[in-house]
Amino acid sequence: MTRISVATSASAPPDGSAPPAGSVTERPHPVSTQEISLGIESFGDEDAPLVLLVGGTTMLSWPDALCERLAGGRRRVVRYDLRDSGESTTADPQAPAYTLRDLAADAAALADALGGRPAHLAGIGVGGMVAQVAVLDHPGTFSALTLAGTRPVAPGPPDKDLPDHDRATMSRLFARPMPDWADREAVAEFAADGAEIRGDDPAAARAVAGRVWDRTPGSAPPVHLANQLGMVFSKLDCTPRWRERLPGIAVPALVVHGRRDPFFPVGNGEAIAREIPGARLLVLDGAATAIPDAAVDEVAEAMLTLGQNE
């Protein structure tokens, strides 16, 4: 286990002071940020340019194959769990004592601690919201931005020009009874069923859910909810709004979105790409909410090309 102590601040950018010395192994382990620990996993050469992948909410939202493909493109890839998920500090997912801007500050502090500043930051799902705010609040820390399957406003009703969650899909998802969170197989089957409803690969979702369950501390239902469904994010303070600040992003940006995404429909990704100057929009015709294996090479190539312009 490796720990790297760093300072974070939600109200101001890091002061630029050098982080304490430390090393990162190839296996998942926590990295301390202030009074919390963030679970991370590293791929590739530690001396290569850093690509930091924000979990949505756990690091396993980012496919193994994509991490390995990026590492094969001469990048150091680090994916990590948000607070209250995976191997990061878990306190009370029902009443989180932190904000979206705190999570953004975690990303900046982690980039500093890993010695990869400026880093290519990527966020998926709700992690994409963290990534947008992180680049806006800590502009000197990041050199490129990738946003996958996300939207430019916080959880809750979207702006009138943005498509909301598909109602029929949400009705089917939330009509299902919750599984016995102490039963790994029941949780995995619940995830597979949800993936089928969303249009994702049920087999892949079942496998990931099992891995997430194995990494979840304890058996408390709210903790499993936070890990499997990201429910903690709906309870966060996500003010102030950041959408109006998107035109101020000055780093190369890539927006990846599934054409069939019913949770954050593709119009959300299209809006982000319009509002970030020079952003490239990559729409995956066969994808829904997850990045499917068939799209890994296309997404990786787009991210690596973006990195070449850093």
CSV table of C-alpha atoms in Angstrom, one decimal:
chain,number,residue,atom,x,y,z
A,1,MET,CA,0.0,0.0,0.0
A,2,THR,CA,1.3,3.4,-1.0
A,3,ARG,CA,0.1,6.7,0.5
A,4,ILE,CA,0.8,10.2,-0.8
A,5,SER,CA,-0.3,13.0,1.4
A,6,VAL,CA,-1.5,16.1,-0.5
A,7,ALA,CA,-3.5,19.2,0.3
A,8,THR,CA,-6.8,19.9,-1.4
A,9,SER,CA,-9.1,23.0,-1.4
A,10,ALA,CA,-12.5,23.4,-2.9
A,11,SER,CA,-12.4,27.2,-2.6
A,12,ALA,CA,-9.1,27.9,-4.2
A,13,PRO,CA,-6.7,26.1,-6.6
A,14,PRO,CA,-3.7,24.3,-5.2
A,15,ASP,CA,-0.8,26.5,-4.3
A,16,GLY,CA,1.6,24.7,-6.7
A,17,SER,CA,3.9,23.4,-3.9
A,18,ALA,CA,5.6,20.2,-4.6
A,19,PRO,CA,3.9,17.0,-3.2
A,20,PRO,CA,5.7,14.7,-0.9
A,21,ALA,CA,7.7,11.9,-2.5
A,22,GLY,CA,6.0,8.6,-3.1
A,23,SER,CA,5.6,5.8,-5.6
A,24,VAL,CA,2.6,4.2,-7.3
A,25,THR,CA,2.5,0.4,-8.0
A,26,GLU,CA,0.6,-1.3,-10.8
A,27,ARG,CA,-2.0,-2.7,-8.3
A,28,PRO,CA,-5.0,-0.8,-6.8
A,29,HIS,CA,-4.1,1.0,-3.6
A,30,PRO,CA,-5.2,4.2,-1.8
A,31,VAL,CA,-3.6,7.6,-2.2
A,32,SER,CA,-4.4,10.0,0.7
A,33,THR,CA,-5.8,13.5,0.0
A,34,GLN,CA,-6.1,15.5,3.2
A,35,GLU,CA,-8.2,13.4,5.5
A,36,ILE,CA,-9.4,10.9,2.9
A,37,SER,CA,-7.9,8.1,0.8
A,38,LEU,CA,-8.7,7.6,-2.9
A,39,GLY,CA,-8.4,4.1,-4.3
A,40,ILE,CA,-6.4,4.1,-7.5
A,41,GLU,CA,-5.1,1.7,-10.1
A,42,SER,CA,-2.2,2.5,-12.5
A,43,PHE,CA,-1.4,1.2,-15.9
A,44,GLY,CA,1.7,1.8,-18.1
A,45,ASP,CA,5.1,3.6,-17.6
A,46,GLU,CA,5.2,5.9,-14.6
A,47,ASP,CA,7.4,8.3,-16.6
A,48,ALA,CA,4.8,8.7,-19.4
A,49,PRO,CA,2.3,11.5,-19.7
A,50,LEU,CA,-0.5,11.1,-17.2
A,51,VAL,CA,-4.1,10.3,-18.2
A,52,LEU,CA,-6.3,10.6,-15.0
A,53,LEU,CA,-9.7,8.8,-15.2
A,54,VAL,CA,-12.4,10.0,-12.8
A,55,GLY,CA,-14.6,7.1,-11.8
A,56,GLY,CA,-18.3,7.4,-12.3
A,57,THR,CA,-18.6,6.6,-9.4
A,58,THR,CA,-16.1,3.7,-9.1
A,59,MET,CA,-13.0,3.3,-11.2
A,60,LEU,CA,-14.5,0.3,-12.9
A,61,SER,CA,-16.7,2.5,-15.0
A,62,TRP,CA,-13.6,2.8,-17.2
A,63,PRO,CA,-13.1,-0.6,-19.0
A,64,ASP,CA,-9.9,-2.5,-18.4
A,65,ALA,CA,-9.4,-2.7,-22.2
A,66,LEU,CA,-9.5,1.0,-22.6
A,67,CYS,CA,-7.0,1.6,-19.8
A,68,GLU,CA,-4.6,-1.0,-21.3
A,69,ARG,CA,-5.0,0.4,-24.8
A,70,LEU,CA,-4.2,3.9,-23.6
A,71,ALA,CA,-1.2,2.6,-21.7
A,72,GLY,CA,-0.1,0.9,-24.9
A,73,GLY,CA,-0.1,4.3,-26.5
A,74,ARG,CA,2.7,5.4,-24.2
A,75,ARG,CA,0.5,6.9,-21.5
A,76,ARG,CA,0.5,6.4,-17.7
A,77,VAL,CA,-3.2,5.7,-17.0
A,78,VAL,CA,-4.5,6.1,-13.5
A,79,ARG,CA,-8.2,5.4,-12.7
A,80,TYR,CA,-9.7,6.1,-9.3
A,81,ASP,CA,-12.8,5.8,-7.2
A,82,LEU,CA,-14.7,8.9,-6.0
A,83,ARG,CA,-15.3,9.3,-2.3
A,84,ASP,CA,-17.8,6.9,-0.8
A,85,SER,CA,-17.1,4.3,-3.5
A,86,GLY,CA,-14.7,1.5,-4.2
A,87,GLU,CA,-11.5,1.6,-2.2
A,88,SER,CA,-11.8,5.3,-1.4
A,89,THR,CA,-12.9,6.6,2.0
A,90,THR,CA,-16.5,5.6,2.8
A,91,ALA,CA,-18.2,7.7,5.4
A,92,ASP,CA,-22.0,8.3,4.9
A,93,PRO,CA,-23.3,8.0,1.3
A,94,GLN,CA,-26.7,9.1,2.5
A,95,ALA,CA,-25.5,12.4,3.7
A,96,PRO,CA,-22.2,13.3,2.0
A,97,ALA,CA,-20.2,16.0,3.9
A,98,TYR,CA,-18.5,17.3,0.7
A,99,THR,CA,-19.5,19.0,-2.6
A,100,LEU,CA,-19.0,18.6,-6.3
A,101,ARG,CA,-16.2,21.2,-6.0
A,102,ASP,CA,-14.5,19.1,-3.3
A,103,LEU,CA,-14.5,16.2,-5.7
A,104,ALA,CA,-13.0,18.4,-8.4
A,105,ALA,CA,-10.3,19.5,-6.0
A,106,ASP,CA,-9.6,15.8,-5.3
A,107,ALA,CA,-8.8,15.3,-9.0
A,108,ALA,CA,-6.4,18.3,-9.0
A,109,ALA,CA,-4.7,17.2,-5.9
A,110,LEU,CA,-4.3,13.6,-7.2
A,111,ALA,CA,-2.7,14.8,-10.4
A,112,ASP,CA,-0.2,16.8,-8.3
A,113,ALA,CA,0.4,13.9,-6.0
A,114,LEU,CA,1.1,11.5,-8.9
A,115,GLY,CA,3.6,14.0,-10.4
A,116,GLY,CA,1.7,14.1,-13.7
A,117,ARG,CA,0.7,17.8,-13.8
A,118,PRO,CA,-0.5,18.9,-16.3
A,119,ALA,CA,-2.5,15.8,-16.9
A,120,HIS,CA,-5.1,14.7,-19.4
A,121,LEU,CA,-8.3,14.4,-17.3
A,122,ALA,CA,-11.2,12.2,-18.3
A,123,GLY,CA,-14.6,11.7,-16.6
A,124,ILE,CA,-17.4,9.3,-17.4
A,125,GLY,CA,-21.0,9.7,-16.3
A,126,VAL,CA,-21.2,11.7,-13.1
A,127,GLY,CA,-17.4,11.6,-13.1
A,128,GLY,CA,-17.7,13.8,-16.2
A,129,MET,CA,-19.3,16.5,-14.1
A,130,VAL,CA,-16.4,16.3,-11.7
A,131,ALA,CA,-14.0,16.6,-14.6
A,132,GLN,CA,-15.7,19.7,-16.0
A,133,VAL,CA,-15.6,21.5,-12.7
A,134,ALA,CA,-12.0,20.4,-12.1
A,135,VAL,CA,-10.7,21.8,-15.3
A,136,LEU,CA,-12.6,25.1,-14.7
A,137,ASP,CA,-11.5,25.4,-11.1
A,138,HIS,CA,-7.9,24.2,-11.6
A,139,PRO,CA,-7.0,25.2,-15.2
A,140,GLY,CA,-3.2,25.0,-14.7
A,141,THR,CA,-3.4,21.4,-13.5
A,142,PHE,CA,-4.9,19.8,-16.7
A,143,SER,CA,-3.7,19.9,-20.3
A,144,ALA,CA,-6.6,18.0,-22.0
A,145,LEU,CA,-10.2,17.0,-21.2
A,146,THR,CA,-12.2,13.9,-22.2
A,147,LEU,CA,-15.9,13.7,-21.2
A,148,ALA,CA,-17.8,10.5,-21.8
A,149,GLY,CA,-21.6,10.0,-21.4
A,150,THR,CA,-22.2,13.1,-19.2
A,151,ARG,CA,-24.1,16.4,-19.1
A,152,PRO,CA,-23.2,20.0,-18.3
A,153,VAL,CA,-25.6,20.5,-15.4
A,154,ALA,CA,-25.9,18.9,-11.9
A,155,PRO,CA,-28.2,16.0,-11.0
A,156,GLY,CA,-31.8,17.0,-11.0
A,157,PRO,CA,-34.0,18.6,-13.7
A,158,PRO,CA,-31.8,19.6,-16.7
A,159,ASP,CA,-32.0,23.0,-18.5
A,160,LYS,CA,-34.9,23.2,-20.9
A,161,ASP,CA,-32.7,22.8,-24.0
A,162,LEU,CA,-31.2,19.6,-22.7
A,163,PRO,CA,-32.9,16.2,-23.0
A,164,ASP,CA,-33.7,14.5,-19.7
A,165,HIS,CA,-33.5,10.8,-18.8
A,166,ASP,CA,-35.7,8.7,-21.0
A,167,ARG,CA,-38.9,8.2,-19.0
A,168,ALA,CA,-39.8,4.8,-20.1
A,169,THR,CA,-36.3,3.5,-19.4
A,170,MET,CA,-36.2,5.1,-15.9
A,171,SER,CA,-39.7,3.7,-15.1
A,172,ARG,CA,-38.5,0.2,-15.9
A,173,LEU,CA,-35.2,0.7,-14.0
A,174,PHE,CA,-36.9,2.0,-10.8
A,175,ALA,CA,-39.8,-0.4,-10.9
A,176,ARG,CA,-37.5,-3.3,-10.0
A,177,PRO,CA,-37.2,-4.4,-6.4
A,178,MET,CA,-33.7,-3.9,-4.9
A,179,PRO,CA,-31.6,-7.0,-4.5
A,180,ASP,CA,-30.3,-8.4,-1.3
A,181,TRP,CA,-27.1,-6.5,-1.1
A,182,ALA,CA,-25.4,-9.2,0.9
A,183,ASP,CA,-25.9,-11.6,-2.0
A,184,ARG,CA,-23.2,-11.1,-4.6
A,185,GLU,CA,-25.0,-13.1,-7.3
A,186,ALA,CA,-28.3,-11.2,-6.8
A,187,VAL,CA,-26.5,-7.9,-7.1
A,188,ALA,CA,-24.7,-9.0,-10.3
A,189,GLU,CA,-28.0,-10.2,-11.8
A,190,PHE,CA,-29.6,-6.9,-10.8
A,191,ALA,CA,-26.9,-5.1,-12.7
A,192,ALA,CA,-27.2,-7.3,-15.7
A,193,ASP,CA,-30.9,-6.7,-15.9
A,194,GLY,CA,-30.4,-3.0,-15.6
A,195,ALA,CA,-27.8,-3.0,-18.4
A,196,GLU,CA,-30.3,-4.8,-20.7
A,197,ILE,CA,-32.9,-2.1,-20.0
A,198,ARG,CA,-30.4,0.7,-20.7
A,199,GLY,CA,-29.1,-1.0,-23.8
A,200,ASP,CA,-25.7,-2.0,-22.5
A,201,ASP,CA,-24.0,-5.4,-22.5
A,202,PRO,CA,-25.6,-7.5,-19.7
A,203,ALA,CA,-22.7,-9.9,-19.4
A,204,ALA,CA,-20.2,-7.1,-19.1
A,205,ALA,CA,-22.3,-5.4,-16.5
A,206,ARG,CA,-22.7,-8.6,-14.5
A,207,ALA,CA,-18.9,-9.1,-14.4
A,208,VAL,CA,-18.2,-5.5,-13.4
A,209,ALA,CA,-20.9,-5.6,-10.7
A,210,GLY,CA,-19.3,-8.6,-9.1
A,211,ARG,CA,-16.0,-6.9,-9.0
A,212,VAL,CA,-17.6,-3.7,-7.6
A,213,TRP,CA,-19.3,-5.8,-4.9
A,214,ASP,CA,-16.0,-7.5,-4.0
A,215,ARG,CA,-14.4,-4.0,-3.5
A,216,THR,CA,-17.3,-2.6,-1.5
A,217,PRO,CA,-16.5,-2.2,2.3
A,218,GLY,CA,-19.1,-3.9,4.5
A,219,SER,CA,-22.6,-4.9,3.7
A,220,ALA,CA,-24.6,-1.8,4.5
A,221,PRO,CA,-27.3,-1.2,1.7
A,222,PRO,CA,-26.5,2.6,1.3
A,223,VAL,CA,-22.8,1.8,0.7
A,224,HIS,CA,-23.7,-0.8,-1.9
A,225,LEU,CA,-26.1,1.6,-3.5
A,226,ALA,CA,-23.4,4.2,-3.7
A,227,ASN,CA,-21.1,1.7,-5.4
A,228,GLN,CA,-23.5,0.0,-7.7
A,229,LEU,CA,-25.8,2.9,-8.6
A,230,GLY,CA,-23.9,6.0,-7.7
A,231,MET,CA,-26.9,7.2,-5.6
A,232,VAL,CA,-24.7,9.3,-3.4
A,233,PHE,CA,-24.2,11.8,-6.3
A,234,SER,CA,-27.9,12.8,-6.2
A,235,LYS,CA,-27.4,14.0,-2.7
A,236,LEU,CA,-24.4,16.3,-3.4
A,237,ASP,CA,-24.3,20.1,-3.3
A,238,CYS,CA,-23.4,20.8,-6.9
A,239,THR,CA,-23.7,24.6,-6.7
A,240,PRO,CA,-22.8,26.9,-8.3
A,241,ARG,CA,-23.7,26.1,-11.8
A,242,TRP,CA,-20.8,25.6,-14.2
A,243,ARG,CA,-22.4,25.3,-17.7
A,244,GLU,CA,-22.1,29.0,-18.4
A,245,ARG,CA,-18.3,28.7,-17.7
A,246,LEU,CA,-17.7,26.0,-20.3
A,247,PRO,CA,-16.7,28.5,-23.1
A,248,GLY,CA,-13.7,29.4,-20.8
A,249,ILE,CA,-12.1,25.9,-21.1
A,250,ALA,CA,-8.9,26.5,-23.0
A,251,VAL,CA,-7.5,22.9,-23.3
A,252,PRO,CA,-8.2,20.4,-26.1
A,253,ALA,CA,-11.4,18.6,-25.4
A,254,LEU,CA,-13.1,15.4,-26.6
A,255,VAL,CA,-16.7,14.6,-25.9
A,256,VAL,CA,-17.7,10.9,-26.3
A,257,HIS,CA,-21.3,9.9,-26.2
A,258,GLY,CA,-23.4,6.9,-27.0
A,259,ARG,CA,-26.1,7.4,-29.6
A,260,ARG,CA,-28.5,5.2,-27.7
A,261,ASP,CA,-27.8,6.6,-24.2
A,262,PRO,CA,-31.2,6.8,-22.4
A,263,PHE,CA,-29.8,8.2,-19.1
A,264,PHE,CA,-28.0,11.2,-20.4
A,265,PRO,CA,-29.3,11.3,-24.0
A,266,VAL,CA,-26.8,12.3,-26.7
A,267,GLY,CA,-28.1,15.9,-26.9
A,268,ASN,CA,-26.3,16.5,-23.6
A,269,GLY,CA,-23.0,15.6,-25.2
A,270,GLU,CA,-23.8,17.7,-28.3
A,271,ALA,CA,-24.4,20.7,-26.0
A,272,ILE,CA,-21.1,20.3,-24.2
A,273,ALA,CA,-19.2,20.0,-27.5
A,274,ARG,CA,-20.9,23.2,-28.8
A,275,GLU,CA,-20.0,25.2,-25.7
A,276,ILE,CA,-16.3,24.2,-25.2
A,277,PRO,CA,-14.3,26.0,-27.8
A,278,GLY,CA,-12.8,23.6,-30.4
A,279,ALA,CA,-14.2,20.5,-28.7
A,280,ARG,CA,-14.4,17.3,-30.8
A,281,LEU,CA,-17.6,15.3,-30.6
A,282,LEU,CA,-17.4,11.5,-31.0
A,283,VAL,CA,-20.8,9.8,-31.1
A,284,LEU,CA,-20.7,6.0,-30.7
A,285,ASP,CA,-23.6,4.7,-32.8
A,286,GLY,CA,-23.8,1.3,-31.2
A,287,ALA,CA,-23.4,2.5,-27.6
A,288,ALA,CA,-25.7,3.4,-24.7
A,289,THR,CA,-24.3,4.5,-21.3
A,290,ALA,CA,-21.2,2.3,-21.1
A,291,ILE,CA,-18.2,2.3,-23.5
A,292,PRO,CA,-18.5,-1.1,-25.2
A,293,ASP,CA,-15.6,-3.3,-26.1
A,294,ALA,CA,-16.3,-2.7,-29.8
A,295,ALA,CA,-15.6,1.0,-29.3
A,296,VAL,CA,-12.5,0.8,-27.2
A,297,ASP,CA,-10.0,1.3,-30.1
A,298,GLU,CA,-11.9,4.2,-31.5
A,299,VAL,CA,-12.2,6.0,-28.1
A,300,ALA,CA,-8.6,5.3,-27.2
A,301,GLU,CA,-7.3,6.6,-30.6
A,302,ALA,CA,-9.4,9.8,-30.2
A,303,MET,CA,-8.0,10.3,-26.7
A,304,LEU,CA,-4.4,9.6,-27.7
A,305,THR,CA,-4.7,12.0,-30.7
A,306,LEU,CA,-6.0,14.7,-28.3
A,307,GLY,CA,-3.0,14.1,-26.1
A,308,GLN,CA,-0.6,14.7,-29.0
A,309,ASN,CA,-1.9,18.3,-29.1
A,310,GLU,CA,-1.2,19.0,-25.5
